[in-house]
Coordinates of C-alpha atoms in Angstrom, one line a residue:
Chain P
X4 CA 1.8 20.0 -23.5
X5 CA 1.4 16.3 -24.1
X6 CA 1.7 14.2 -21.0
X7 CA 4.5 11.7 -20.8
X8 CA 2.1 8.8 -20.7
X9 CA 0.4 10.1 -23.9
X10 CA 3.8 10.4 -25.6
X11 CA 4.7 6.8 -24.8
X12 CA 1.2 5.5 -25.9
X13 CA 1.7 7.4 -29.2
X14 CA 5.1 5.7 -29.8
X15 CA 4.0 2.1 -29.2
X16 CA 2.4 0.5 -32.3
X17 CA -1.1 -1.0 -32.5
X18 CA -1.6 -4.5 -31.2
X19 CA -4.5 -6.8 -31.8
X20 CA -5.3 -9.7 -29.5
X21 CA -6.5 -12.4 -31.9
X22 CA -8.6 -14.4 -29.5
X23 CA -5.7 -16.5 -28.3
X24 CA -4.3 -17.1 -24.8
X25 CA -3.4 -13.4 -24.3
X26 CA -7.0 -12.3 -24.7
X27 CA -8.4 -15.1 -22.6
X28 CA -5.9 -14.3 -19.8
X29 CA -6.9 -10.6 -19.9
X30 CA -10.6 -11.4 -19.8
X31 CA -10.1 -13.9 -17.0
X32 CA -8.1 -11.4 -15.1
X33 CA -10.7 -8.6 -15.4
X34 CA -13.5 -10.9 -14.4
X35 CA -11.9 -12.8 -11.6
X36 CA -9.2 -10.6 -10.1
X37 CA -10.4 -7.9 -7.7
X38 CA -8.8 -6.3 -4.6
X39 CA -8.8 -9.5 -2.5
X40 CA -6.8 -11.4 -5.1
X41 CA -4.7 -8.3 -5.8
X42 CA -3.9 -8.1 -2.1
X43 CA -2.9 -11.8 -2.1
X44 CA -0.7 -11.3 -5.2
X45 CA 1.0 -8.2 -3.6
X46 CA 1.4 -10.1 -0.3
X47 CA 3.0 -13.2 -1.9
X48 CA 5.4 -11.2 -4.0
X49 CA 6.2 -9.0 -1.0
X50 CA 7.3 -12.0 1.0
X51 CA 9.8 -12.8 -1.8
X52 CA 11.4 -9.4 -1.8
X53 CA 10.8 -7.1 1.2
X54 CA 12.3 -9.2 4.1
X55 CA 15.5 -9.7 2.1
X56 CA 15.8 -6.0 1.3
X57 CA 15.5 -5.4 5.1
X58 CA 17.9 -8.2 6.0
X59 CA 20.7 -6.9 3.7
X60 CA 20.1 -3.2 4.5
X61 CA 23.7 -1.9 4.9
X62 CA 22.6 1.4 6.6
X63 CA 21.8 -0.3 9.9
X64 CA 23.5 -2.7 12.3
X65 CA 23.1 -6.5 12.3
X66 CA 20.7 -6.6 15.2
X67 CA 18.4 -4.1 13.5
X68 CA 18.6 -6.0 10.2
X69 CA 17.4 -9.2 11.9
X70 CA 14.6 -7.5 13.9
X71 CA 13.5 -5.6 10.7
X72 CA 13.5 -8.9 8.8
X73 CA 11.4 -10.7 11.4
X74 CA 8.9 -7.8 11.7
X75 CA 8.5 -7.5 7.9
X76 CA 7.7 -11.2 7.6
X77 CA 5.2 -11.0 10.4
X78 CA 3.6 -7.8 9.0
X79 CA 3.2 -9.3 5.5
X80 CA 1.7 -12.6 6.7
X81 CA -0.7 -10.9 9.1
X82 CA -1.6 -8.1 6.7
X83 CA -2.1 -10.3 3.7
X84 CA -4.2 -12.8 5.6
X85 CA -6.6 -10.2 7.1
X86 CA -6.6 -8.1 4.0
X87 CA -7.6 -11.0 1.8
X88 CA -10.2 -12.4 4.1
X89 CA -11.9 -9.1 5.0
X90 CA -12.0 -7.9 1.4
X91 CA -13.4 -11.3 0.2
X92 CA -15.9 -11.4 3.0
X93 CA -17.2 -7.9 2.3
X94 CA -17.6 -8.6 -1.4
X95 CA -19.5 -11.8 -0.7
X96 CA -21.7 -9.8 1.7
X97 CA -22.5 -7.2 -1.0
X98 CA -23.2 -9.9 -3.6
X99 CA -25.7 -11.4 -1.3
X100 CA -27.4 -8.2 -0.3
X101 CA -27.5 -6.5 -3.7
X102 CA -30.0 -8.5 -5.6
X103 CA -31.1 -6.9 -8.9
X104 CA -34.3 -4.9 -8.7
X105 CA -36.0 -7.1 -11.3
X106 CA -35.5 -10.2 -9.1
X107 CA -38.1 -11.1 -6.5
X108 CA -36.4 -10.9 -3.1
X109 CA -36.9 -9.4 0.4
X110 CA -36.1 -5.7 0.8
X111 CA -33.1 -6.5 3.0
X112 CA -31.6 -8.5 0.1
X113 CA -31.5 -5.3 -2.0
X114 CA -30.0 -3.0 0.6
X115 CA -26.9 -2.5 -1.5
X116 CA -28.8 -2.4 -4.9
X117 CA -28.1 0.9 -6.6
X118 CA -31.3 2.4 -8.0
X119 CA -29.3 3.6 -11.1
X120 CA -28.2 0.1 -12.1
X121 CA -29.1 -0.5 -15.7
X122 CA -30.8 -3.7 -16.7
X123 CA -28.5 -6.3 -18.3
X124 CA -25.0 -4.9 -17.9
X125 CA -24.1 -7.9 -15.8
X126 CA -20.4 -7.3 -16.0
X127 CA -20.7 -3.7 -14.8
X128 CA -23.0 -4.8 -12.0
X129 CA -20.4 -7.4 -10.9
X130 CA -17.8 -4.6 -10.9
X131 CA -20.0 -2.5 -8.8
X132 CA -20.4 -5.3 -6.3
X133 CA -16.7 -5.6 -6.0
X134 CA -16.3 -1.8 -5.6
X135 CA -18.9 -1.6 -2.9
X136 CA -17.3 -4.6 -1.2
X137 CA -13.9 -2.9 -1.2
X138 CA -15.4 0.3 0.4
X139 CA -17.0 -1.8 3.2
X140 CA -13.8 -3.6 3.7
X141 CA -12.0 -0.3 4.5
X142 CA -14.4 0.2 7.5
X143 CA -13.9 -3.4 8.6
X144 CA -10.1 -3.1 8.3
X145 CA -10.1 -0.3 10.9
X146 CA -11.1 -2.9 13.5
X147 CA -9.1 -5.9 12.1
X148 CA -5.9 -4.0 11.8
X149 CA -5.8 -3.6 15.6
X150 CA -7.7 -6.7 16.7
X151 CA -5.8 -9.2 14.4
X152 CA -2.8 -7.6 12.6
X153 CA -1.2 -6.2 15.7
X154 CA -1.1 -9.3 17.9
X155 CA -0.4 -11.7 15.0
X156 CA 2.5 -9.5 13.7
X157 CA 4.0 -9.4 17.2
X158 CA 3.6 -13.1 17.6
X159 CA 5.3 -14.0 14.4
X160 CA 8.0 -11.4 14.9
X161 CA 8.8 -12.7 18.4
X162 CA 8.8 -16.3 17.2
X163 CA 11.2 -15.6 14.3
X164 CA 13.4 -13.5 16.7
X165 CA 13.6 -16.5 19.1
X166 CA 14.7 -18.8 16.3
X167 CA 17.3 -16.2 15.0
X168 CA 18.7 -15.7 18.5
X169 CA 19.1 -19.5 19.0
X170 CA 21.2 -19.8 15.9
X171 CA 24.9 -19.4 16.5
X172 CA 26.3 -16.1 15.3
X173 CA 28.4 -16.9 12.2
X174 CA 30.6 -13.8 12.4
X175 CA 31.8 -14.6 15.9
X176 CA 32.7 -18.2 14.8
X177 CA 29.7 -19.8 16.5
X178 CA 30.2 -18.3 20.0
X179 CA 27.1 -16.7 21.6
Chain J
X13 CA -37.9 -2.2 5.1
X14 CA -37.0 1.2 3.7
X15 CA -33.4 1.6 2.6
X16 CA -32.0 4.9 4.0
X17 CA -31.4 7.5 1.3
X18 CA -27.8 8.0 2.1
X19 CA -27.2 4.3 1.4
X20 CA -29.0 4.6 -2.0
X21 CA -26.9 7.7 -2.9
X22 CA -23.7 6.0 -1.9
X23 CA -24.6 2.9 -3.9
X24 CA -25.4 5.0 -7.0
X25 CA -22.1 6.9 -6.7
X26 CA -20.2 3.6 -6.4
X27 CA -22.1 2.2 -9.4
X28 CA -20.9 5.2 -11.5
X29 CA -17.3 4.4 -10.5
X30 CA -17.7 0.7 -11.2
X31 CA -15.9 0.8 -14.5
X32 CA -13.0 2.8 -13.1
X33 CA -11.3 0.0 -11.2
X34 CA -7.8 1.7 -11.3
X35 CA -9.1 4.7 -9.4
X36 CA -11.0 2.6 -6.9
X37 CA -7.9 0.5 -6.2
X38 CA -5.8 3.7 -5.7
X39 CA -8.3 5.1 -3.1
X40 CA -8.7 1.7 -1.4
X41 CA -5.0 1.1 -1.4
X42 CA -4.1 4.5 0.0
X43 CA -6.6 4.3 2.8
X44 CA -5.5 0.7 3.6
X45 CA -1.9 1.7 3.9
X46 CA -2.6 4.6 6.3
X47 CA -4.7 2.4 8.5
X48 CA -2.1 -0.4 8.4
X49 CA 0.7 2.0 9.3
X50 CA -1.1 3.3 12.4
X51 CA -1.7 -0.3 13.5
X52 CA 1.8 -1.4 12.9
X53 CA 3.3 1.6 14.7
X54 CA 1.1 0.6 17.7
X55 CA 2.4 -3.0 17.3
X56 CA 6.0 -1.9 17.6
X57 CA 5.4 0.5 20.5
X58 CA 3.6 -2.2 22.6
X59 CA 6.0 -5.1 21.8
X60 CA 8.2 -5.3 24.9
X61 CA 10.6 -7.8 23.3
X62 CA 11.9 -5.3 20.7
X63 CA 14.8 -3.3 22.1
X64 CA 14.5 0.5 22.1
X65 CA 17.3 1.0 19.6
X66 CA 15.5 -1.2 17.1
X67 CA 12.2 0.6 17.8
X68 CA 14.0 3.9 16.7
X69 CA 14.3 2.3 13.2
X70 CA 11.0 0.3 13.1
X71 CA 8.7 3.2 14.0
X72 CA 10.0 5.6 11.3
X73 CA 10.1 2.6 8.9
X74 CA 6.4 1.9 9.4
X75 CA 5.4 5.6 9.1
X76 CA 7.4 6.2 6.0
X77 CA 6.2 2.9 4.5
X78 CA 2.7 4.3 4.2
X79 CA 3.8 7.7 2.8
X80 CA 6.2 6.2 0.3
X81 CA 3.7 3.5 -0.7
X82 CA 1.1 6.1 -1.5
X83 CA 3.6 8.3 -3.5
X84 CA 5.1 5.4 -5.4
X85 CA 1.6 4.1 -6.1
X86 CA 0.7 7.5 -7.6
X87 CA 3.9 7.7 -9.6
X88 CA 4.2 4.1 -10.8
X89 CA 1.0 2.2 -10.4
X90 CA -1.4 4.8 -11.5
X91 CA 0.9 5.6 -14.5
X92 CA 1.0 1.9 -15.4
X93 CA -2.8 1.8 -15.2
X94 CA -3.1 4.9 -17.3
X95 CA -0.9 3.3 -20.0
X96 CA -3.1 0.2 -20.1
X97 CA -6.3 2.3 -20.2
X98 CA -4.8 4.7 -22.8
X99 CA -3.9 1.8 -25.2
X100 CA -7.4 0.4 -25.1
X101 CA -9.5 3.6 -25.2
X102 CA -7.5 4.7 -28.3
X103 CA -8.0 1.4 -30.0
X104 CA -4.2 0.7 -30.0
X105 CA -4.8 -2.5 -28.0
X106 CA -7.9 -4.3 -29.2
X107 CA -9.7 -7.6 -29.5
X108 CA -11.2 -8.8 -32.8
X109 CA -14.6 -7.6 -31.4
X110 CA -13.3 -4.1 -30.7
X111 CA -11.5 -4.0 -34.0
X112 CA -14.7 -5.0 -35.8
X113 CA -16.7 -2.3 -34.0
X114 CA -14.1 0.3 -35.0
X115 CA -14.1 -0.8 -38.6
X116 CA -18.0 -1.0 -38.8
X117 CA -18.3 2.5 -37.4
X118 CA -15.6 4.1 -39.6
X119 CA -13.4 5.0 -36.6
X120 CA -10.2 3.5 -38.0
X121 CA -8.7 6.9 -38.9
X122 CA -9.0 8.1 -35.4
X123 CA -7.2 5.1 -33.8
X124 CA -4.1 6.1 -31.9
X125 CA -5.0 9.8 -31.8
X126 CA -4.5 11.5 -28.5
X127 CA -8.1 12.9 -28.5
X128 CA -9.8 9.6 -29.5
X129 CA -11.7 7.7 -26.8
X130 CA -13.9 4.8 -27.9
X131 CA -16.1 5.4 -24.8
X132 CA -16.8 9.0 -25.9
X133 CA -18.3 8.0 -29.2
X134 CA -22.1 8.1 -29.6
X135 CA -22.1 4.7 -31.2
X136 CA -20.5 3.3 -28.1
X137 CA -23.0 4.9 -25.7
X138 CA -25.9 3.5 -27.8
X139 CA -24.6 0.0 -27.8
X140 CA -24.9 -1.7 -24.3
X141 CA -23.9 -5.1 -25.7
X142 CA -20.6 -3.8 -27.1
X143 CA -20.0 -1.8 -23.9
X144 CA -20.0 -5.1 -21.9
X145 CA -17.5 -6.6 -24.3
X146 CA -15.4 -3.5 -24.2
X147 CA -15.3 -3.2 -20.4
X148 CA -14.5 -6.9 -20.0
X149 CA -11.3 -6.3 -22.0
X150 CA -10.5 -2.8 -20.8
X151 CA -10.9 -3.7 -17.1
X152 CA -8.7 -6.7 -17.6
X153 CA -6.0 -4.6 -19.1
X154 CA -6.4 -2.0 -16.4
X155 CA -6.0 -4.7 -13.7
X156 CA -3.1 -6.4 -15.3
X157 CA -1.1 -3.1 -15.6
X158 CA -2.2 -2.0 -12.2
X159 CA -1.0 -5.2 -10.5
X160 CA 2.3 -5.1 -12.4
X161 CA 2.8 -1.5 -11.3
X162 CA 1.8 -2.4 -7.7
X163 CA 4.4 -5.2 -7.5
X164 CA 7.2 -2.8 -8.6
X165 CA 6.1 0.1 -6.4
X166 CA 5.1 -1.8 -3.3
X167 CA 7.7 -4.5 -3.2
X168 CA 10.9 -2.9 -4.6
X169 CA 10.7 0.9 -4.7
X170 CA 9.0 1.4 -1.4
X171 CA 11.2 -0.9 0.8
X172 CA 14.4 0.7 -0.6
X173 CA 13.3 4.3 0.0
X174 CA 11.6 3.7 3.4
X175 CA 14.7 1.9 4.7
X176 CA 16.9 4.9 3.8
X177 CA 14.5 7.3 5.6
X178 CA 14.1 5.1 8.7
X179 CA 17.9 4.5 9.0
X180 CA 18.4 8.3 8.8
X181 CA 16.0 8.8 11.7
X182 CA 17.5 6.0 13.7
X183 CA 21.0 7.4 13.4
X184 CA 19.8 10.9 14.3
X185 CA 17.9 9.6 17.3
X186 CA 20.9 7.5 18.5
X187 CA 23.3 10.4 18.1
X188 CA 20.9 12.7 20.1
X189 CA 20.7 10.0 22.9
X190 CA 24.5 9.7 23.0
X191 CA 24.9 13.4 23.4
X192 CA 22.3 13.5 26.2
X193 CA 24.1 10.7 28.0
X194 CA 27.4 12.5 27.7
X195 CA 26.0 15.6 29.2
X196 CA 24.6 13.7 32.1
X197 CA 28.0 12.1 32.8
X198 CA 29.7 15.5 33.0
X199 CA 29.8 16.9 36.6
X200 CA 28.2 20.3 36.7
X201 CA 28.6 22.2 40.0
X202 CA 27.0 25.6 40.8
X203 CA 29.4 28.5 40.6
X204 CA 29.7 31.1 43.4
X205 CA 29.7 34.7 42.3
X206 CA 33.2 35.9 41.3
X207 CA 34.4 32.3 40.7
X208 CA 35.4 32.0 37.1
X209 CA 35.3 28.8 35.0
X210 CA 39.1 28.6 35.2
X211 CA 38.9 28.7 39.0
X212 CA 36.2 26.1 39.4
X213 CA 36.5 24.4 42.9
X214 CA 38.2 21.0 42.7
X215 CA 40.1 18.8 45.1
X216 CA 43.5 19.8 43.6
X217 CA 42.6 23.5 43.8
X218 CA 41.6 23.2 47.4
X219 CA 44.8 21.4 48.4
X220 CA 47.0 23.9 46.6
X221 CA 44.9 26.8 48.2
X222 CA 45.4 25.4 51.7
X223 CA 49.1 24.8 51.1
X224 CA 49.5 28.4 50.1
X225 CA 47.6 29.8 53.0
X226 CA 49.7 31.5 55.6
X227 CA 50.4 29.1 58.4
X228 CA 49.0 29.9 61.8
X229 CA 46.2 32.1 60.4
X230 CA 43.6 29.7 61.7
X231 CA 43.5 29.6 65.5
X232 CA 41.1 27.6 67.5

């Protein structure tokens, strides 16, 4: 039985990128975008959608809508900041300590160098460095989630709640 | 300094997965969401400025956020990544370099076929220079489709579904709490043997009982 994705791929006609902006964009994306940038993109787009989905959630009361809105903003800002910085930092660390075997360097500078890495294949090697960086970032995130995300999320949530509470309630005609 | 064997093995395994960025992002994403969910539930529990009624919504919201994110990632994002990878590996989406490679190696008839995979061809495996060019394009397409799928799954599908789940839990929790409070407010007195529910002792019952007692029966 042909999978749904196969069926759809079969239906769509061939397309050739003729060296224009489309191809340059795809190449640039593959070479420069990794999980840190992906995390940043998801975070920025999340800030444009998720808080407002929570604010206009008809299944809960008004107070819960506002608290949920404030928490979602705090969570996205804290999570995106730590997620981007930790992932970027770990990738930089791997890039520094994964010198190619054919390059003269101290042993410690090759701690993350895979013995199987083929000579040349620079693009694949760069992708490996990003992948290893991502995996190290998971370990680091165990600590930063509690040490950074939790307090920063609560700080931003409480700050937004204070501002929301200060504003007059429109439904009651301004009376608080 | 000798690098431990486990580090070398781990590095080799990661190198083999280097050109599968979609799978790597799925694994990293899923693990990240679970860790984030645990931390955010902790944040809600320890935040004394959030009232308990709102915590009854926020805690299920955070827990379901991770679960729904992982499911929608598998359903949407990985499918989107598969689309992108499928187009490129079957030659349906190609650059001039890839097209030239296909034409030079007489693979044009196979383009678009379900079983065709450029990476599986022997001419591909024996051509490291073309492999670099191919992966530059294929990984780019994989990332673009993965990011597009992530934006839809994480920022639209997940918030809508997790809010439904969380509001259901909040309502159930508040209803249970209301029922418990009502039970506490009801006076429950221990019943003596032979006393039925209809004849439960009360002030009115006592008054009417004493009024009906024969007068003079109590003598001091």
